[in-house]
Short mmCIF file of C-alpha atoms in Angstrom, two decimals:
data_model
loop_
_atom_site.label_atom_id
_atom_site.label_comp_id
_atom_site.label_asym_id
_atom_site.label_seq_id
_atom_site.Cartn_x
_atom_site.Cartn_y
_atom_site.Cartn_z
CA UNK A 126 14.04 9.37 5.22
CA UNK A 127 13.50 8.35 1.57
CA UNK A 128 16.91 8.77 -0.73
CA UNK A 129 17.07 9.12 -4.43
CA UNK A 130 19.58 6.57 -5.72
CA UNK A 131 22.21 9.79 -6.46
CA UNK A 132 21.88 10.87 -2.92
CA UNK A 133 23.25 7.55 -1.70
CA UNK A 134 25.62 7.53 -4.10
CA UNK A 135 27.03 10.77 -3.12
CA UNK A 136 27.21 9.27 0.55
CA UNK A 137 28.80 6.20 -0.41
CA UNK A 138 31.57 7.97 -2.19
CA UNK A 139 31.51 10.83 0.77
CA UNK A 140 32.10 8.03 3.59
CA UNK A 141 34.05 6.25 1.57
CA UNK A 142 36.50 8.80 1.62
CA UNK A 143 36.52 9.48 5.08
CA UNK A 144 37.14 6.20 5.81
CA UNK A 145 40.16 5.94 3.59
CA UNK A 146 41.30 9.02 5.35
CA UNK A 147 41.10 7.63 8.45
CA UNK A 148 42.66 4.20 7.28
CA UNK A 149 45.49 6.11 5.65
CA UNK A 150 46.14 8.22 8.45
CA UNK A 151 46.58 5.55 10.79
CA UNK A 152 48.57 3.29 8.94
CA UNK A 153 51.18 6.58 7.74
CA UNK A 154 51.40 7.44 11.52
CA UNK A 155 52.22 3.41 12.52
CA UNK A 156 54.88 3.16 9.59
CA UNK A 157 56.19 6.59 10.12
CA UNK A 158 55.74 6.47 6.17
CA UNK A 159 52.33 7.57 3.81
CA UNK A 160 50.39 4.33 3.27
CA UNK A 161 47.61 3.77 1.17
CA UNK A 162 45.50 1.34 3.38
CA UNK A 163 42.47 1.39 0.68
CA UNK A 164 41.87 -1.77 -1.41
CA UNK A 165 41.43 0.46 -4.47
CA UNK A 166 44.27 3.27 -5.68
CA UNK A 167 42.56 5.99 -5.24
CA UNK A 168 41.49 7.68 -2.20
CA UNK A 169 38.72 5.84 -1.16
CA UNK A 170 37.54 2.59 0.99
CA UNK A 171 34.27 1.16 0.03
CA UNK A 172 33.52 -0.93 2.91
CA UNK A 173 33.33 2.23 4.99
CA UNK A 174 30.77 3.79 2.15
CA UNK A 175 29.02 -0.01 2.16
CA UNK A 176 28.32 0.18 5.74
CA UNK A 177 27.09 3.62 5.92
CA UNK A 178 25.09 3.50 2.98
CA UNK A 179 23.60 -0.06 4.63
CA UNK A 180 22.85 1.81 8.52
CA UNK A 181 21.34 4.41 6.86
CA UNK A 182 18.93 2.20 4.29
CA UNK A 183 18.40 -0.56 7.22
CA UNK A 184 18.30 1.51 10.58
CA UNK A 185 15.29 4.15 9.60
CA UNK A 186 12.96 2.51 11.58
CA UNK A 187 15.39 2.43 14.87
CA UNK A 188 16.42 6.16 14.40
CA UNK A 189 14.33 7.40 17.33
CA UNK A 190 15.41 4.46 20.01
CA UNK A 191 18.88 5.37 20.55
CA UNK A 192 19.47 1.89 22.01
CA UNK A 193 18.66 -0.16 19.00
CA UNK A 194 20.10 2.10 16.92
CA UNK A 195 23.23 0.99 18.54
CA UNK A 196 22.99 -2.10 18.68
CA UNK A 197 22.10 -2.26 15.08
CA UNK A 198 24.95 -0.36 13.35
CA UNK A 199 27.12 -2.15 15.64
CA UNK A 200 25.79 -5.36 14.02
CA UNK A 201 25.98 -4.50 10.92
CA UNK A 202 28.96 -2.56 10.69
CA UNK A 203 30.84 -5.78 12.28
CA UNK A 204 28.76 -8.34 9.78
CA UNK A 205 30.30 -5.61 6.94
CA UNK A 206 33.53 -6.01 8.51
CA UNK A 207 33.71 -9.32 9.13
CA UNK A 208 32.57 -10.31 5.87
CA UNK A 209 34.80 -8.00 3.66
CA UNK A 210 37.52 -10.42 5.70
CA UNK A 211 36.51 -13.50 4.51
CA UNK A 212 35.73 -12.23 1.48
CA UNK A 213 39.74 -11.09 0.93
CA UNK A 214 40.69 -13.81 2.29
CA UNK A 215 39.12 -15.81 -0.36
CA UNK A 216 40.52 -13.85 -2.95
CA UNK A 217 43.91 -14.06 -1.92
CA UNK A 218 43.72 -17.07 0.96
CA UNK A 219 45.60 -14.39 3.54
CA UNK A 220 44.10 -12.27 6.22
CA UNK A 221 44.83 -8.41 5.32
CA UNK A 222 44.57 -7.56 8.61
CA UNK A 223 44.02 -9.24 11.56
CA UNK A 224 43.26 -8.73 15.60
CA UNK A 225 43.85 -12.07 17.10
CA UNK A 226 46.15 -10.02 19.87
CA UNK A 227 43.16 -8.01 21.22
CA UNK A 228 41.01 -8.88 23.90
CA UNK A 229 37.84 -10.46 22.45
CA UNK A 230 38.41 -10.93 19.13
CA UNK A 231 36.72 -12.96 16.45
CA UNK A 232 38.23 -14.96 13.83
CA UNK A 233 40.75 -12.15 13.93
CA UNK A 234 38.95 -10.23 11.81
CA UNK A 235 36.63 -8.59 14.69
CA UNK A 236 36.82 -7.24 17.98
CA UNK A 237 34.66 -5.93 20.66
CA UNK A 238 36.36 -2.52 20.84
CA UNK A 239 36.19 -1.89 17.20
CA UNK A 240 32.52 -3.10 16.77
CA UNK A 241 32.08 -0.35 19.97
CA UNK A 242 33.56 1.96 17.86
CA UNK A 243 31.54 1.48 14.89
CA UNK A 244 28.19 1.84 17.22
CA UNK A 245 29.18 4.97 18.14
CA UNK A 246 30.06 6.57 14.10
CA UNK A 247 27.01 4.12 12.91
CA UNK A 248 24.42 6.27 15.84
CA UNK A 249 26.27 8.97 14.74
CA UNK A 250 26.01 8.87 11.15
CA UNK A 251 21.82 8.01 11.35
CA UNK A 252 21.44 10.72 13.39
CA UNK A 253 23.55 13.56 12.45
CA UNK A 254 26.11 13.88 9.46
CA UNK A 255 23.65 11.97 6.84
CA UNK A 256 21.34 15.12 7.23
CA UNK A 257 24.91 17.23 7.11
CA UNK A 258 26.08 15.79 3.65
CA UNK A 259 23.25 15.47 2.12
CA UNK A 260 22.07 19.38 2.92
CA UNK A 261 25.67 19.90 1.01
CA UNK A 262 24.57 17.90 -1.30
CA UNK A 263 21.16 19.99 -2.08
CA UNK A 264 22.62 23.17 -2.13
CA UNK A 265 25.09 22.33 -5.10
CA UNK A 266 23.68 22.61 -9.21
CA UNK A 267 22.15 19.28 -9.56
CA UNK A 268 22.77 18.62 -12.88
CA UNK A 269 26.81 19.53 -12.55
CA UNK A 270 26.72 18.03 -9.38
CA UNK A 271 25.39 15.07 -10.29
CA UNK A 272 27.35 14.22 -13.24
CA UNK A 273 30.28 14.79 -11.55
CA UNK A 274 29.27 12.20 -8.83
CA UNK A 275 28.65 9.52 -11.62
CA UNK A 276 32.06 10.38 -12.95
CA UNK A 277 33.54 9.28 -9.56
CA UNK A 278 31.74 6.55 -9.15
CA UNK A 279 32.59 5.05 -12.33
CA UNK A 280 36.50 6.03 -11.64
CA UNK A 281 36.00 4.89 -8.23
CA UNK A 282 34.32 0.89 -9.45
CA UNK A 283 37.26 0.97 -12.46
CA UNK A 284 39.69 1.39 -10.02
CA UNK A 285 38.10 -2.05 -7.80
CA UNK A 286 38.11 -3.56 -10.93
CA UNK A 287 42.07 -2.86 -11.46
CA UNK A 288 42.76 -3.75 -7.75
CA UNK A 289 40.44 -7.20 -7.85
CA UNK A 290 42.80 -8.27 -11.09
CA UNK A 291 45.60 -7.31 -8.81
CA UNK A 292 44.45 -9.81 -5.75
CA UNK A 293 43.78 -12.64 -8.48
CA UNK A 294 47.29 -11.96 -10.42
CA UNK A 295 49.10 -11.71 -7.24
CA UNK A 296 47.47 -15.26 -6.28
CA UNK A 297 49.45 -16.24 -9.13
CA UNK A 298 48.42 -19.83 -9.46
CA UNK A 299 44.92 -18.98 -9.15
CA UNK A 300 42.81 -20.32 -12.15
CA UNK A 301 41.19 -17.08 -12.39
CA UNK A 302 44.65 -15.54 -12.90
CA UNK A 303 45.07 -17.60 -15.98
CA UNK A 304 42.20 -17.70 -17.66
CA UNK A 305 42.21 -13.67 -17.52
CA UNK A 306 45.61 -13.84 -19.02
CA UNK A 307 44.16 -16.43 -22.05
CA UNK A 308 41.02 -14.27 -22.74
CA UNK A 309 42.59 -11.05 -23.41
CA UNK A 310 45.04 -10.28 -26.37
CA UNK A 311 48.92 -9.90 -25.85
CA UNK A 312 48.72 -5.91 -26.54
CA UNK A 313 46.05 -5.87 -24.21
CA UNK A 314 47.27 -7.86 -21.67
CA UNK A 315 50.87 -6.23 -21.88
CA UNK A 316 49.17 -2.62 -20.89
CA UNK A 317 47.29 -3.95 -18.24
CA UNK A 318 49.62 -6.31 -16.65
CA UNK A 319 51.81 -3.34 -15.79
CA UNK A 320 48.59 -1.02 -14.51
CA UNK A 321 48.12 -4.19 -12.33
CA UNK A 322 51.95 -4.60 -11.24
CA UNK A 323 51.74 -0.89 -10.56
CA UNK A 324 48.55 -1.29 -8.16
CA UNK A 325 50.29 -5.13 -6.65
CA UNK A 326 53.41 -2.80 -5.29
CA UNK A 327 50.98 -0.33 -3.73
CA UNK A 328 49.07 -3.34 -2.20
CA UNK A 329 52.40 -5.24 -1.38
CA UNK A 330 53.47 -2.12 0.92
CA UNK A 331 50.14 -1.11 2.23
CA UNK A 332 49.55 -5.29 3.14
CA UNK A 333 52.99 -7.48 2.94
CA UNK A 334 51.10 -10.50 4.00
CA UNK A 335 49.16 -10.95 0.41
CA UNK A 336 52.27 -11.63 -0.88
CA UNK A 337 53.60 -14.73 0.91
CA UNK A 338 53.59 -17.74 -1.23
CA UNK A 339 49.82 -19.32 -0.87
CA UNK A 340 50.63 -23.35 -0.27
CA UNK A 341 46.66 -23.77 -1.26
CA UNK A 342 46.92 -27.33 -3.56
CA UNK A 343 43.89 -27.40 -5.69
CA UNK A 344 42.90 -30.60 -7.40
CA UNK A 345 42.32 -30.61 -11.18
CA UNK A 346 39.71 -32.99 -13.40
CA UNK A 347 36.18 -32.18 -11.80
CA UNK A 348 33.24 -30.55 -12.78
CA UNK A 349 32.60 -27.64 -10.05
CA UNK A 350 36.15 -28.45 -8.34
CA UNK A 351 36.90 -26.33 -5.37
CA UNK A 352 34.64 -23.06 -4.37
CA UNK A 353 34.18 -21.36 -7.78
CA UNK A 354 31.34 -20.13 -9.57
CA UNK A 355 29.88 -23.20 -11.17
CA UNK A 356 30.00 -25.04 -7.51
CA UNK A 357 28.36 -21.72 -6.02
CA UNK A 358 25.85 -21.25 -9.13
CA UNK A 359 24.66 -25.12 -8.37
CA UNK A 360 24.11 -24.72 -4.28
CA UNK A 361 22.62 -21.36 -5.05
CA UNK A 362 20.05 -23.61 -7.28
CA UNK A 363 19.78 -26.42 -4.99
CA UNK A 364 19.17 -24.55 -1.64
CA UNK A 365 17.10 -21.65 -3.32
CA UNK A 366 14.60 -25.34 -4.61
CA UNK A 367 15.20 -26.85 -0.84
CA UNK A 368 14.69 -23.83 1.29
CA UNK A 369 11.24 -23.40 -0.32
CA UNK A 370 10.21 -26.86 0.40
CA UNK A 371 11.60 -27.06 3.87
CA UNK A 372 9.58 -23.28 4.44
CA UNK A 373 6.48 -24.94 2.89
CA UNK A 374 6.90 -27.90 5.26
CA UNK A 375 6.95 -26.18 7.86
CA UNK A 376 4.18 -23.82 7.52
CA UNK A 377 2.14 -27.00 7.18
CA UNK A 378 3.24 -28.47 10.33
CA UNK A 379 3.51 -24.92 12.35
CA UNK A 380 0.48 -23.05 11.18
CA UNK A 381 -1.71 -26.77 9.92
CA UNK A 382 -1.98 -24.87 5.62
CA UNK A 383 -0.10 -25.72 2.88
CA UNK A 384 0.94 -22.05 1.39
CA UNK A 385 3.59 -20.99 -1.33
CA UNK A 386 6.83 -19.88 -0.22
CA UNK A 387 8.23 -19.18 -3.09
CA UNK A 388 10.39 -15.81 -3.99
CA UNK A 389 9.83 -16.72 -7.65
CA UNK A 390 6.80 -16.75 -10.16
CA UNK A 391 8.31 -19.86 -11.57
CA UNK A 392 8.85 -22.55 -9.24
CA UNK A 393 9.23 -23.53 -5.75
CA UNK A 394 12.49 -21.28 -5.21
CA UNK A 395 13.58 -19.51 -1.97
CA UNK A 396 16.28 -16.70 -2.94
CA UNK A 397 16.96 -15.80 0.97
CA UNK A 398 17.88 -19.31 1.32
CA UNK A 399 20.07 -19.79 -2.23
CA UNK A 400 21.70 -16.82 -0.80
CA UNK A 401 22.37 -17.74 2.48
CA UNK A 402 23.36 -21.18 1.20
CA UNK A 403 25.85 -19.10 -0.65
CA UNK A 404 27.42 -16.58 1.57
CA UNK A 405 27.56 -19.15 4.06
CA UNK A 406 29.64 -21.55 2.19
CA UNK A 407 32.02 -18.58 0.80
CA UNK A 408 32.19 -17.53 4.37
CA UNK A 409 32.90 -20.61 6.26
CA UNK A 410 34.77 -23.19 3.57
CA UNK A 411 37.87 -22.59 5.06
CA UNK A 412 36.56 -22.90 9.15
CA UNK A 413 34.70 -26.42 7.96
CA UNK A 414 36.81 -28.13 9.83
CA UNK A 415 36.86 -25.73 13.76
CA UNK A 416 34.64 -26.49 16.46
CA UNK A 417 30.43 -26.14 15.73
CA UNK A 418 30.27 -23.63 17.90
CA UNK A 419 32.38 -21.36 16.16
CA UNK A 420 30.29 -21.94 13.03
CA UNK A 421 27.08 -22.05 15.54
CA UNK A 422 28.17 -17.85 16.67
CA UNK A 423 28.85 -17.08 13.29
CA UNK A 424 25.77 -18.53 12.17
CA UNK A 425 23.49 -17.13 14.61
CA UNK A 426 25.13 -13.73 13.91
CA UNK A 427 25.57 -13.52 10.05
CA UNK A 428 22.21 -15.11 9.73
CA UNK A 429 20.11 -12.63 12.03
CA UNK A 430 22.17 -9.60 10.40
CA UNK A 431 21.30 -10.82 6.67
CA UNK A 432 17.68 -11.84 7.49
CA UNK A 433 16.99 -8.50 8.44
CA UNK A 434 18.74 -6.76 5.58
CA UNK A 435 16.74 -8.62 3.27
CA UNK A 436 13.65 -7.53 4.73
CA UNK A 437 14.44 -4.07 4.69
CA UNK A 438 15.51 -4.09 1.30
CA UNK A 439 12.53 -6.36 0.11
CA UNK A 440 10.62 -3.60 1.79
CA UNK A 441 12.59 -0.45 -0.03
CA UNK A 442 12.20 -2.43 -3.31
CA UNK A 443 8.88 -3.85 -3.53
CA UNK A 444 6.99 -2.04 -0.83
CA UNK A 445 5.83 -5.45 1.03
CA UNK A 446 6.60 -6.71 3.92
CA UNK A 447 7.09 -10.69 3.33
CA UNK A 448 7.48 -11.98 7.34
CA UNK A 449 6.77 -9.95 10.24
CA UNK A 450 8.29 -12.04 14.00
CA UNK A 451 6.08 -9.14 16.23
CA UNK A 452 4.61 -11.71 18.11
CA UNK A 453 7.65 -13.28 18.41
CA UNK A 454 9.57 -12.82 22.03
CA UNK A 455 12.77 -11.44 21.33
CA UNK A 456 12.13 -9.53 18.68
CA UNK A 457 13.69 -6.55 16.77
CA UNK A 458 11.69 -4.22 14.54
CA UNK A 459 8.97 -7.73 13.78
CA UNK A 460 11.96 -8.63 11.00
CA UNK A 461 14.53 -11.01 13.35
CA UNK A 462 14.09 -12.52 16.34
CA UNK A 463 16.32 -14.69 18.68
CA UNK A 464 14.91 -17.91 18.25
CA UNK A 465 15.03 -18.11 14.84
CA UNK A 466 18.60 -16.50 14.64
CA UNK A 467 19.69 -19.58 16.73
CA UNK A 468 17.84 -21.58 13.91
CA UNK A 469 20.66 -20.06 11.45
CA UNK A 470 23.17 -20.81 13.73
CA UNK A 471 22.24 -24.28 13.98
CA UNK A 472 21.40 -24.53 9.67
CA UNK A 473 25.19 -23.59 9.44
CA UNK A 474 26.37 -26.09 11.66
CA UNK A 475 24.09 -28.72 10.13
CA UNK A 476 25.07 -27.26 6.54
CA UNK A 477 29.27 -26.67 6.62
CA UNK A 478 29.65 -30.28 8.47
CA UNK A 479 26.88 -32.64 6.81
CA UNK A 480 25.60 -31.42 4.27
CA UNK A 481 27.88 -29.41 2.63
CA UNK A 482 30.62 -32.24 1.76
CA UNK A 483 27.84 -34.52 0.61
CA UNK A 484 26.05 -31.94 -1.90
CA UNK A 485 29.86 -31.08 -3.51
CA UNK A 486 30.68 -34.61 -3.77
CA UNK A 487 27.69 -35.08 -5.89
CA UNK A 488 27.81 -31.70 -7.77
CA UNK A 489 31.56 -32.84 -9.00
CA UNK A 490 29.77 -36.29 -10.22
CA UNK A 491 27.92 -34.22 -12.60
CA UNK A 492 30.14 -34.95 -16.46
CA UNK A 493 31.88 -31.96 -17.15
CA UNK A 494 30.29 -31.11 -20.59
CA UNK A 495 26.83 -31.61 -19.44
CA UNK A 496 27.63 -29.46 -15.93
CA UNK A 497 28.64 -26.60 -18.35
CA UNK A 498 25.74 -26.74 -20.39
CA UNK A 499 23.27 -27.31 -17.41
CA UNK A 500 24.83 -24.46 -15.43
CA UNK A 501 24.42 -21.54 -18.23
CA UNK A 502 20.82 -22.49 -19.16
CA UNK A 503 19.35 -22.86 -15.36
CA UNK A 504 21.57 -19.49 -14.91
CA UNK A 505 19.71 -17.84 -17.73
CA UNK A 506 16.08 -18.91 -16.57
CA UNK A 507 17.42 -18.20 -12.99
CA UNK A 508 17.94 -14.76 -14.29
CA UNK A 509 14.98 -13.77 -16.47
CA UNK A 510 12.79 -15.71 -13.57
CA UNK A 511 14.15 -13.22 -11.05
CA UNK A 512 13.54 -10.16 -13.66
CA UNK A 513 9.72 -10.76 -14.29
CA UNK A 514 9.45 -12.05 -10.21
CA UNK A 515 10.70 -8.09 -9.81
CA UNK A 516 8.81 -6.41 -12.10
CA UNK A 517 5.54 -8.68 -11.05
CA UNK A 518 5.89 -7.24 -7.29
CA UNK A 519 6.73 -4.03 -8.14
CA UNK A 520 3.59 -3.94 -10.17
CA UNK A 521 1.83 -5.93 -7.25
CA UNK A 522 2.70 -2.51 -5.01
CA UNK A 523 1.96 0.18 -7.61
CA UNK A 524 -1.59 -1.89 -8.25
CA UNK A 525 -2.49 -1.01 -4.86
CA UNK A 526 -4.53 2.55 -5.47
CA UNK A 527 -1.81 3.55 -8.03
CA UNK A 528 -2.76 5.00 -11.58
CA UNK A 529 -3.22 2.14 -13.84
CA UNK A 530 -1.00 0.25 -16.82
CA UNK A 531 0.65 2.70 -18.83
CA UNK A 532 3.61 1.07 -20.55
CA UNK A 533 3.79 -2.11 -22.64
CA UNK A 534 5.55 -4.11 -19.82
CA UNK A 535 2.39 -3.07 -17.37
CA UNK A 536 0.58 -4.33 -19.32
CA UNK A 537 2.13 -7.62 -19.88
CA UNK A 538 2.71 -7.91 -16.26
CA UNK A 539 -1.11 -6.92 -15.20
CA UNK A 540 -2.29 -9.95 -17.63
CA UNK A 541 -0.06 -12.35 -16.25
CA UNK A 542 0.30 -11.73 -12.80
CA UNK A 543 -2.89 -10.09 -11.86
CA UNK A 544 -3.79 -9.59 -8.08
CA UNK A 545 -5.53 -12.92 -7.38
CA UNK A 546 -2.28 -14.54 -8.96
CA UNK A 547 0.23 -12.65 -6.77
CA UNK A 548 -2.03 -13.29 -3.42
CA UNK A 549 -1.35 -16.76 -4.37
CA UNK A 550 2.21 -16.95 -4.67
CA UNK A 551 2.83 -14.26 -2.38
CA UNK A 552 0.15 -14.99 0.72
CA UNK A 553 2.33 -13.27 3.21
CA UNK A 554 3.01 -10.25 1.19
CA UNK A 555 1.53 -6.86 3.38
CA UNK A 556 2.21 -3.77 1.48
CA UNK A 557 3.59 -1.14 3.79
#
């Protein structure tokens, strides 16, 4: 099923809901008191609208094999899970909730009953209520309708934004915390400190633990110091360069041809592997230090369940399929396959224990002045490189027995980056 970017919308505010509701109902009925389980104020939960709007984008090609439609919203929906943990925990160092006393748990943050559970919505979501909502959705006025969902969804990502300052003021010592206080005026700061105090008391009842003192010691001095965004921005850059030479190399060894592997039009850069360089060091920086196996499970599992979002999505978005495992043992749907999900496993292993500490150690060696500058002029080629690398592939699908340059940017694009160009930087590329 093909959805306009409305439609999804409209389903990840309609699940988002629900899943507040069901949040809210269970925490009221467990405190004998109404609590507000969302991370946002109003009454929604987006990592309930995340995951839907993910099975539904992700799992089209499993809807008719009931089994591997299972299996795969069960996957994602605990990689969603899972990874909105961390990704609190981060803000706030604290776990907002946690399962260590069920029977196989994960980290705390995941269990085998609850990823059961979200199998069983996930199948039933892809099969059923999608078609339900969205038939709701198609018999309302359109244009009413949908201005009134952009409303909501604008009120619904203002109110994240509210709740996110909330996390980073209640971390108090945070340097995030203070530099939002310096860069906004005293007025302005005044009105929203107590919008944000109002949101940290819902949070405080809804989730007591945020609020214990975090002991978290950070060291002052260094360029890149800690976890932040300039130390992220630089292994983004560094394993985006290194993925695409490692992919090269082994194309060369595996298949005997040297071939581009690049994501870009500029350069030998590998966004799947910036980005998993990334997530993985957001995601694990605080396990560096437990046994490789527990960064070998999470590995194998985060890695298989963001390779094959990524080629879904690179398939929604550019109409090309850019690896296909088929012939592969193991398989699932020609985008992952078991081997090479053990391959992640073993990269994060490899990557949180050696490589990791090295790569920061050097990063911080950068002088601070010159790490600032560098940082904010790769990040704008970075940016404009991946802008023209999207437009280039879109035009690379349209191309293919679509009606010809109509707009100045076609144009540009069609003289630049004509066919023969994008087989070459692209050799892999199959439009679908």
């Amino acid at each position: 099923m093909n959805y306009t970017f409305t439609e999804l919308l409209w389903l990840l505010l309609v699940y988002s809901f629900l899943g507040w509701t069901i949040e809210t109902v269970i925490g009221t009925i467990k405190n004998k008191k109404f609590i507000n389980r969302g991370f946002s104020t109003g009454p929604f939960c987006l990592v309930y609208g995340f995951a839907a709007i993910l099975m539904a984008v992700t799992t089209e090609d499993l809807s008719q094999h009931t089994g591997f439609l299972f299996i795969g919203c069960g996957i994602l929906a605990t990689a969603v899970e899972w990874f909105t943990g961390k990704l609190l925990e981060r803000l706030n160092s604290h776990k907002w909730w946690d399962y260590s006393e069920k029977r196989w748990n994960y980290d705390g943050y995941i269990c085998l009953q609850y990823s059961i559970l979200w199998a069983v919505l996930g199948t039933l979501t892809v099969r059923y209520t999608n078609k339900l909502f969205l038939a709701f959705y198609r018999l309302m006025p359109q244009s009413f309708f949908n201005i009134l969902i952009w409303i909501l969804a604008i009120l619904v990502f203002m109110d994240i934004a509210v709740s996110a300052a909330a996390v980073l003021h209640i971390k108090k010592e945070s340097p995030a915390a203070v530099q939002m206080k310096h860069k906004i005026s005293a007025l302005t700061y005044k009105f929203g400190l107590s919008l944000v105090g109002y949101v940290e008391r819902r949070m405080a009842k809804a989730y007591p633990v945020i609020m214990e003192k975090n002991e978290e010691i950070r060291k002052e001095g260094k360029f890149a110091e800690g976890c932040g965004f300039y130390k992220l921005f630089w292994l983004f850059f560094i394993g985006s360069l290194l993925g695409d030479i490692v992919e090269t190399i082994f194309c060369r060894i595996t298949a005997g041809v040297w071939m581009s592997r690049s994501s870009l039009v500029w350069g030998p850069f590998s966004i799947v592997w910036g980005l998993a360089i990334v997530f993985a060091t957001v995601l694990l920086y605080k396990d560096r230090e437990k046994p490789d196996r527990h960064l070998f499970l999470v590995g194998t599992f985060l890695g298989g369940a963001y390779e094959y979002i990524c080629s879904v999505l690179s398939e929604l978005v550019f109409g090309k399929v850019f690896w296909d495992y088929s012939k592969i043992p193991f398989n699932l749907d020609g985008r992952i396959n078991l081997l090479y999900c053990f391959f992640w496993g073993i990269a994060a292993v490899v990557w949180i224990k050696g490589l990791y500490p090295k790569l920061s150690g050097w990063i911080e060696k950068i002088p601070k002045i010159w790490g600032y500058i560098l940082t904010w002029i790769l990040a704008a080629f970075m940016t404009v490189n991946m802008l023209v690398s999207g437009l280039a592939l879109i035009r690379y699908d349209q191309r293919a027995g679509g009606p010809p340059a109509a707009s100045g940017w076609e144009h540009i694009i069609d003289t630049h980056f004509d066919d023969s160009k994008m087989q070459q930087i692209y050799p892999n590329a199959i439009s679908k």
